[in-house]
Amino acid sequence: MDDKLPEDRSTPFSGSIHSHPELSSQATRGNTCASFQYDENQKSLCLASRQSTITEEVNADSLERYSFELEEKIRDKDVSAGHSYVGAKEDEGKAKEIRREAKLEVSTDVVLRNEKYLKDFILFCSIFPSDYEFTKDMLVWQWIAEGLINLGEDEIMEGESIRCFDTLLKLGYIMPAGYNHRIDQMKYRVGEEKVNAFIQKQQYLEPKFQKYLDTEEITDSLKVDRLSLAFKEIDCINFWTSKHCGQLKMLSIHRCYGSKMKNLLPSDLFLKLQALKILNLSHTDIMALPSSVENLKALQCLDMYATPIMGLPESMRCLSNLRTLNLDGCLSLRTLPKCTSMLINLRHLVLDVVGQLQSMPAGIGKLSKLRTLRAFLVGEDEGSRIGELKDMNKLKGSLLISNLENVSTKEEAAEAYLCNKQDLKKIELQWSDLQDNKNPDEEEILESLQPPLGIEELKIFFYSGGVLPSWISNPSFTEVVSITLYKCRYCDTLPPLGELPALKFLSILEMNEVVEINSLFCRRNQITNQHRHVAFPKLEKLSFDSMAKLEKWTGVVNGDFPYLRHLIIAHCGELVVLPFLSHLNSLLHVEIINCPQLSCLPEGGLPPTLELLMIKDCPKLKERCCNDQCDDWPKVARIPAFYINNQKVSV
C-alpha cells in the first residue's frame, strides 16, 4: 500500500453490517473452487481450480434446484429490463445476455453455498471502508488470526486461505487496487457492490460485525465481536464504548481523507479488551502504543502500517500469541524493542529492515517460527551475528542478508545454514559498497552461504572476492530462473552458468576485472563429438553492463542459447569481439550501447528472426552499417526496426 492516502476518499459510512453469530466455523473443504460453470450437456457443475478443472456430478435434487434458481433469475432480470419473458426470447441477443448474467449470479450463489469459508471471509471483509487497501498476505494472516480457518499446520491454513482469496477475487468480492512497487506486491480493496449485495441476503444473521461513523451509535457493546471505526474528525473519538466491548475480537480504526488523529491512544484503552485478536491502526497518526497493550494476551495480529510510530513498548513481551506484526512504512521507526526475541509465536515480521532499522534486535534467532522476514542485518555483536539465522528454517519468500562484511570466517557463515531454508525462493547476498580492496576471505565465506536448491532468484551485490562460488553453477539448482551479479569488482572470470537448466534471466553488471568471456561461461567441460551440452537451454534475456575491461566474448557454438530473445551489451568500453550469433533463432531484440571500440557486427551476421537492433554511442560500428554502402549493411538490411543513436535507419 502507498504511504500517501488516495486523493478521492468517499464519505465515511454509518450504520452496521450484520454477520453470522458463529463466525469461526471449522469446516474442512477440498481444494476445488475458483470459478464456477454449469455444463448443460454434461449436467454437471464445473469448479475450476488454479491447478486443474474438476467436474463434480450433481445429484438430481441439486440439478433441479440449480435449474429452478436459474429460471427464476432469468425472469427477474427480464422483468427488470422492461421485457416480457417471451419478448426476451424473441430478442435472441437480449435473451443470451440475460441468461449469461443469470448463470453468473446463480453459479456464484452455488459456489458460496458449497464453500463454507467463503461466507465468513466475505463477512470479515464487509467491515472495511470502501477505500481501505490491503495486500493478499495481510488479509490472509488476519483471517487466520481471527480463527476463520483452522486446519492445524500454518502452511495448510495459508494455502487454503490463499485459494479462497483467489476465488473471491475472481467472483468480484475482492478487487485489484493497484501495485506497490516498493514491496513488489499487488494492493486490493473490497468489491463493495458485490459485498453489499451479499450482506442484503444475510438479514437473518446477528450483528456481530459492525462498522460505525461514531461509537455513540453502538447500542449494545456486549454483542459486538468485531468493530471497524472510521471518522471525519478522528480527534474526537469517544473510546469509552470501545473500551467496554469486552468480547471484542477485532478493532480496526481508519482515518478519513483529510482527518487527523491524536498522537497517543488512551493509556487505559486495552485494559478490558483481553479477547482482542486483531488490532489495526494502519494509516493513523499514532506515535506510540500505551503500555496497557500488555493486557492483549490473545492478540495475534498488530497492524501499524504507515504510522509515525517511533518505537514499541517493552510491555509487548507479554504478547506471547502474536503471530503478525506489520511495521512497514513506519518511517520514524529505527529499532525494535529488546523484548522482540520473546515473541516466540511470531510468524510474520513485516517491515523494510534495511530502510528502517539500524540493527537487528538481539536474540532474534529465538523466533524459530518466523516465516516472513524480508532482510537480516548482520551485526558484529553477540545476538545479532549471522548465526541467528540458524534455526529460522521456516522462512519463506525472499530474504536479503546485508552487511556481510561483518562475517569474519567461513565457519561463522556456515552457522546460518541457508541450505536448510527450503521455502526461500529469492535470496540476495550483499556486502558494503565501501570496500576498496580485494578480500580473499570473502571467497570462503560466500562458498559457505550456499542457498537451498529450490531457490528461484539469486542476487549477489558488492562481493569483493576474486572467484565466485562453485555452487552458483551447480545444475542441481533446477528452479533458478534469475541471477543478478552486481559490482563483483574483483572477479576476473565468469562461472559456467550455462549449465543451469532453468535460468531465464541473467544480468551481469560492473564486473570490471573480466577481460574475456569464453566457452567456460557456457560449460565446464570441452565439447566432444560424443556429447554436446546445450548451454543456457532456457535463457531468454542476457545483459552485460559496465564491464570496463571486457575485450572479447567468444565460445558460443551452434545450439547454445536456443531461447534467447533479448541481448543487451552496454558500456563495455574495450569490447572488440562478439561471438557467432546467426544461429540464435529465437533472438528478437539486440541493444549495443556505448561500446566505442566495437568495429563490426559478429561474423556470420545476425539471425533472421531479429526484429529490433539498437546501436548507440558506438562510432566505429555506426560507420560499418549506417547505409547501404557500408561493409556490414547486408547484416542489418532485413531488420524491421534498426536504430542508430535513437534514429531509425531506413532499410
mmCIF file with all atom_site columns, N, CA and C in Angstrom, residues 353-354 357-360 375-379 384-385 400-403:
data_model
loop_
_atom_site.group_PDB
_atom_site.id
_atom_site.type_symbol
_atom_site.label_atom_id
_atom_site.label_alt_id
_atom_site.label_comp_id
_atom_site.label_asym_id
_atom_site.label_entity_id
_atom_site.label_seq_id
_atom_site.pdbx_PDB_ins_code
_atom_site.Cartn_x
_atom_site.Cartn_y
_atom_site.Cartn_z
_atom_site.occupancy
_atom_site.B_iso_or_equiv
_atom_site.pdbx_formal_charge
_atom_site.auth_seq_id
_atom_site.auth_comp_id
_atom_site.auth_asym_id
_atom_site.auth_atom_id
_atom_site.pdbx_PDB_model_num
ATOM 1  N N  . VAL A 1 353 ? 13.455 -3.761  6.627  1.00 0.00 ? 353 VAL A N  1
ATOM 2  C CA . VAL A 1 353 ? 14.531 -3.907  7.606  1.00 0.00 ? 353 VAL A CA 1
ATOM 3  C C  . VAL A 1 353 ? 15.696 -2.975  7.277  1.00 0.00 ? 353 VAL A C  1
ATOM 4  N N  . VAL A 1 354 ? 16.134 -2.973  6.029  1.00 0.00 ? 354 VAL A N  1
ATOM 5  C CA . VAL A 1 354 ? 17.301 -2.173  5.650  1.00 0.00 ? 354 VAL A CA 1
ATOM 6  C C  . VAL A 1 354 ? 16.989 -0.681  5.724  1.00 0.00 ? 354 VAL A C  1
ATOM 7  N N  . LEU A 1 357 ? 15.597 -0.067  10.012 1.00 0.00 ? 357 LEU A N  1
ATOM 8  C CA . LEU A 1 357 ? 16.348 -0.436  11.213 1.00 0.00 ? 357 LEU A CA 1
ATOM 9  C C  . LEU A 1 357 ? 17.838 -0.149  11.075 1.00 0.00 ? 357 LEU A C  1
ATOM 10 N N  . GLN A 1 358 ? 18.465 0.113   12.202 1.00 0.00 ? 358 GLN A N  1
ATOM 11 C CA . GLN A 1 358 ? 19.913 0.263   12.255 1.00 0.00 ? 358 GLN A CA 1
ATOM 12 C C  . GLN A 1 358 ? 20.589 -1.064  12.580 1.00 0.00 ? 358 GLN A C  1
ATOM 13 N N  . SER A 1 359 ? 19.867 -1.941  13.262 1.00 0.00 ? 359 SER A N  1
ATOM 14 C CA . SER A 1 359 ? 20.401 -3.263  13.607 1.00 0.00 ? 359 SER A CA 1
ATOM 15 C C  . SER A 1 359 ? 19.248 -4.184  13.953 1.00 0.00 ? 359 SER A C  1
ATOM 16 N N  . MET A 1 360 ? 19.515 -5.472  13.953 1.00 0.00 ? 360 MET A N  1
ATOM 17 C CA . MET A 1 360 ? 18.510 -6.442  14.352 1.00 0.00 ? 360 MET A CA 1
ATOM 18 C C  . MET A 1 360 ? 18.416 -6.477  15.880 1.00 0.00 ? 360 MET A C  1
ATOM 19 N N  . ALA A 1 375 ? 14.547 -9.104  5.411  1.00 0.00 ? 375 ALA A N  1
ATOM 20 C CA . ALA A 1 375 ? 16.001 -8.900  5.414  1.00 0.00 ? 375 ALA A CA 1
ATOM 21 C C  . ALA A 1 375 ? 16.573 -9.158  6.794  1.00 0.00 ? 375 ALA A C  1
ATOM 22 N N  . PHE A 1 376 ? 17.869 -9.420  6.802  1.00 0.00 ? 376 PHE A N  1
ATOM 23 C CA . PHE A 1 376 ? 18.603 -9.619  8.052  1.00 0.00 ? 376 PHE A CA 1
ATOM 24 C C  . PHE A 1 376 ? 19.877 -8.787  7.974  1.00 0.00 ? 376 PHE A C  1
ATOM 25 N N  . LEU A 1 377 ? 20.070 -7.914  8.979  1.00 0.00 ? 377 LEU A N  1
ATOM 26 C CA . LEU A 1 377 ? 21.275 -7.087  9.048  1.00 0.00 ? 377 LEU A CA 1
ATOM 27 C C  . LEU A 1 377 ? 22.303 -7.793  9.918  1.00 0.00 ? 377 LEU A C  1
ATOM 28 N N  . VAL A 1 378 ? 23.391 -8.207  9.332  1.00 0.00 ? 378 VAL A N  1
ATOM 29 C CA . VAL A 1 378 ? 24.426 -8.909  10.094 1.00 0.00 ? 378 VAL A CA 1
ATOM 30 C C  . VAL A 1 378 ? 25.164 -7.907  10.969 1.00 0.00 ? 378 VAL A C  1
ATOM 31 N N  . GLY A 1 379 ? 25.210 -8.190  12.267 1.00 0.00 ? 379 GLY A N  1
ATOM 32 C CA . GLY A 1 379 ? 25.920 -7.325  13.196 1.00 0.00 ? 379 GLY A CA 1
ATOM 33 C C  . GLY A 1 379 ? 27.215 -7.962  13.667 1.00 0.00 ? 379 GLY A C  1
ATOM 34 N N  . SER A 1 384 ? 23.383 -10.699 17.283 1.00 0.00 ? 384 SER A N  1
ATOM 35 C CA . SER A 1 384 ? 22.994 -10.100 16.001 1.00 0.00 ? 384 SER A CA 1
ATOM 36 C C  . SER A 1 384 ? 23.853 -10.620 14.849 1.00 0.00 ? 384 SER A C  1
ATOM 37 N N  . ARG A 1 385 ? 24.648 -11.655 15.126 1.00 0.00 ? 385 ARG A N  1
ATOM 38 C CA . ARG A 1 385 ? 25.501 -12.210 14.076 1.00 0.00 ? 385 ARG A CA 1
ATOM 39 C C  . ARG A 1 385 ? 24.694 -13.116 13.149 1.00 0.00 ? 385 ARG A C  1
ATOM 40 N N  . LEU A 1 400 ? 16.920 -10.890 2.132  1.00 0.00 ? 400 LEU A N  1
ATOM 41 C CA . LEU A 1 400 ? 18.156 -10.156 1.868  1.00 0.00 ? 400 LEU A CA 1
ATOM 42 C C  . LEU A 1 400 ? 19.033 -10.256 3.112  1.00 0.00 ? 400 LEU A C  1
ATOM 43 N N  . ILE A 1 401 ? 20.259 -10.702 2.936  1.00 0.00 ? 401 ILE A N  1
ATOM 44 C CA . ILE A 1 401 ? 21.232 -10.714 4.033  1.00 0.00 ? 401 ILE A CA 1
ATOM 45 C C  . ILE A 1 401 ? 22.243 -9.622  3.737  1.00 0.00 ? 401 ILE A C  1
ATOM 46 N N  . SER A 1 402 ? 22.202 -8.566  4.552  1.00 0.00 ? 402 SER A N  1
ATOM 47 C CA . SER A 1 402 ? 23.030 -7.389  4.316  1.00 0.00 ? 402 SER A CA 1
ATOM 48 C C  . SER A 1 402 ? 24.144 -7.295  5.360  1.00 0.00 ? 402 SER A C  1
ATOM 49 N N  . ASN A 1 403 ? 25.120 -6.434  5.067  1.00 0.00 ? 403 ASN A N  1
ATOM 50 C CA . ASN A 1 403 ? 26.274 -6.216  5.953  1.00 0.00 ? 403 ASN A CA 1
ATOM 51 C C  . ASN A 1 403 ? 27.103 -7.485  6.128  1.00 0.00 ? 403 ASN A C  1
#
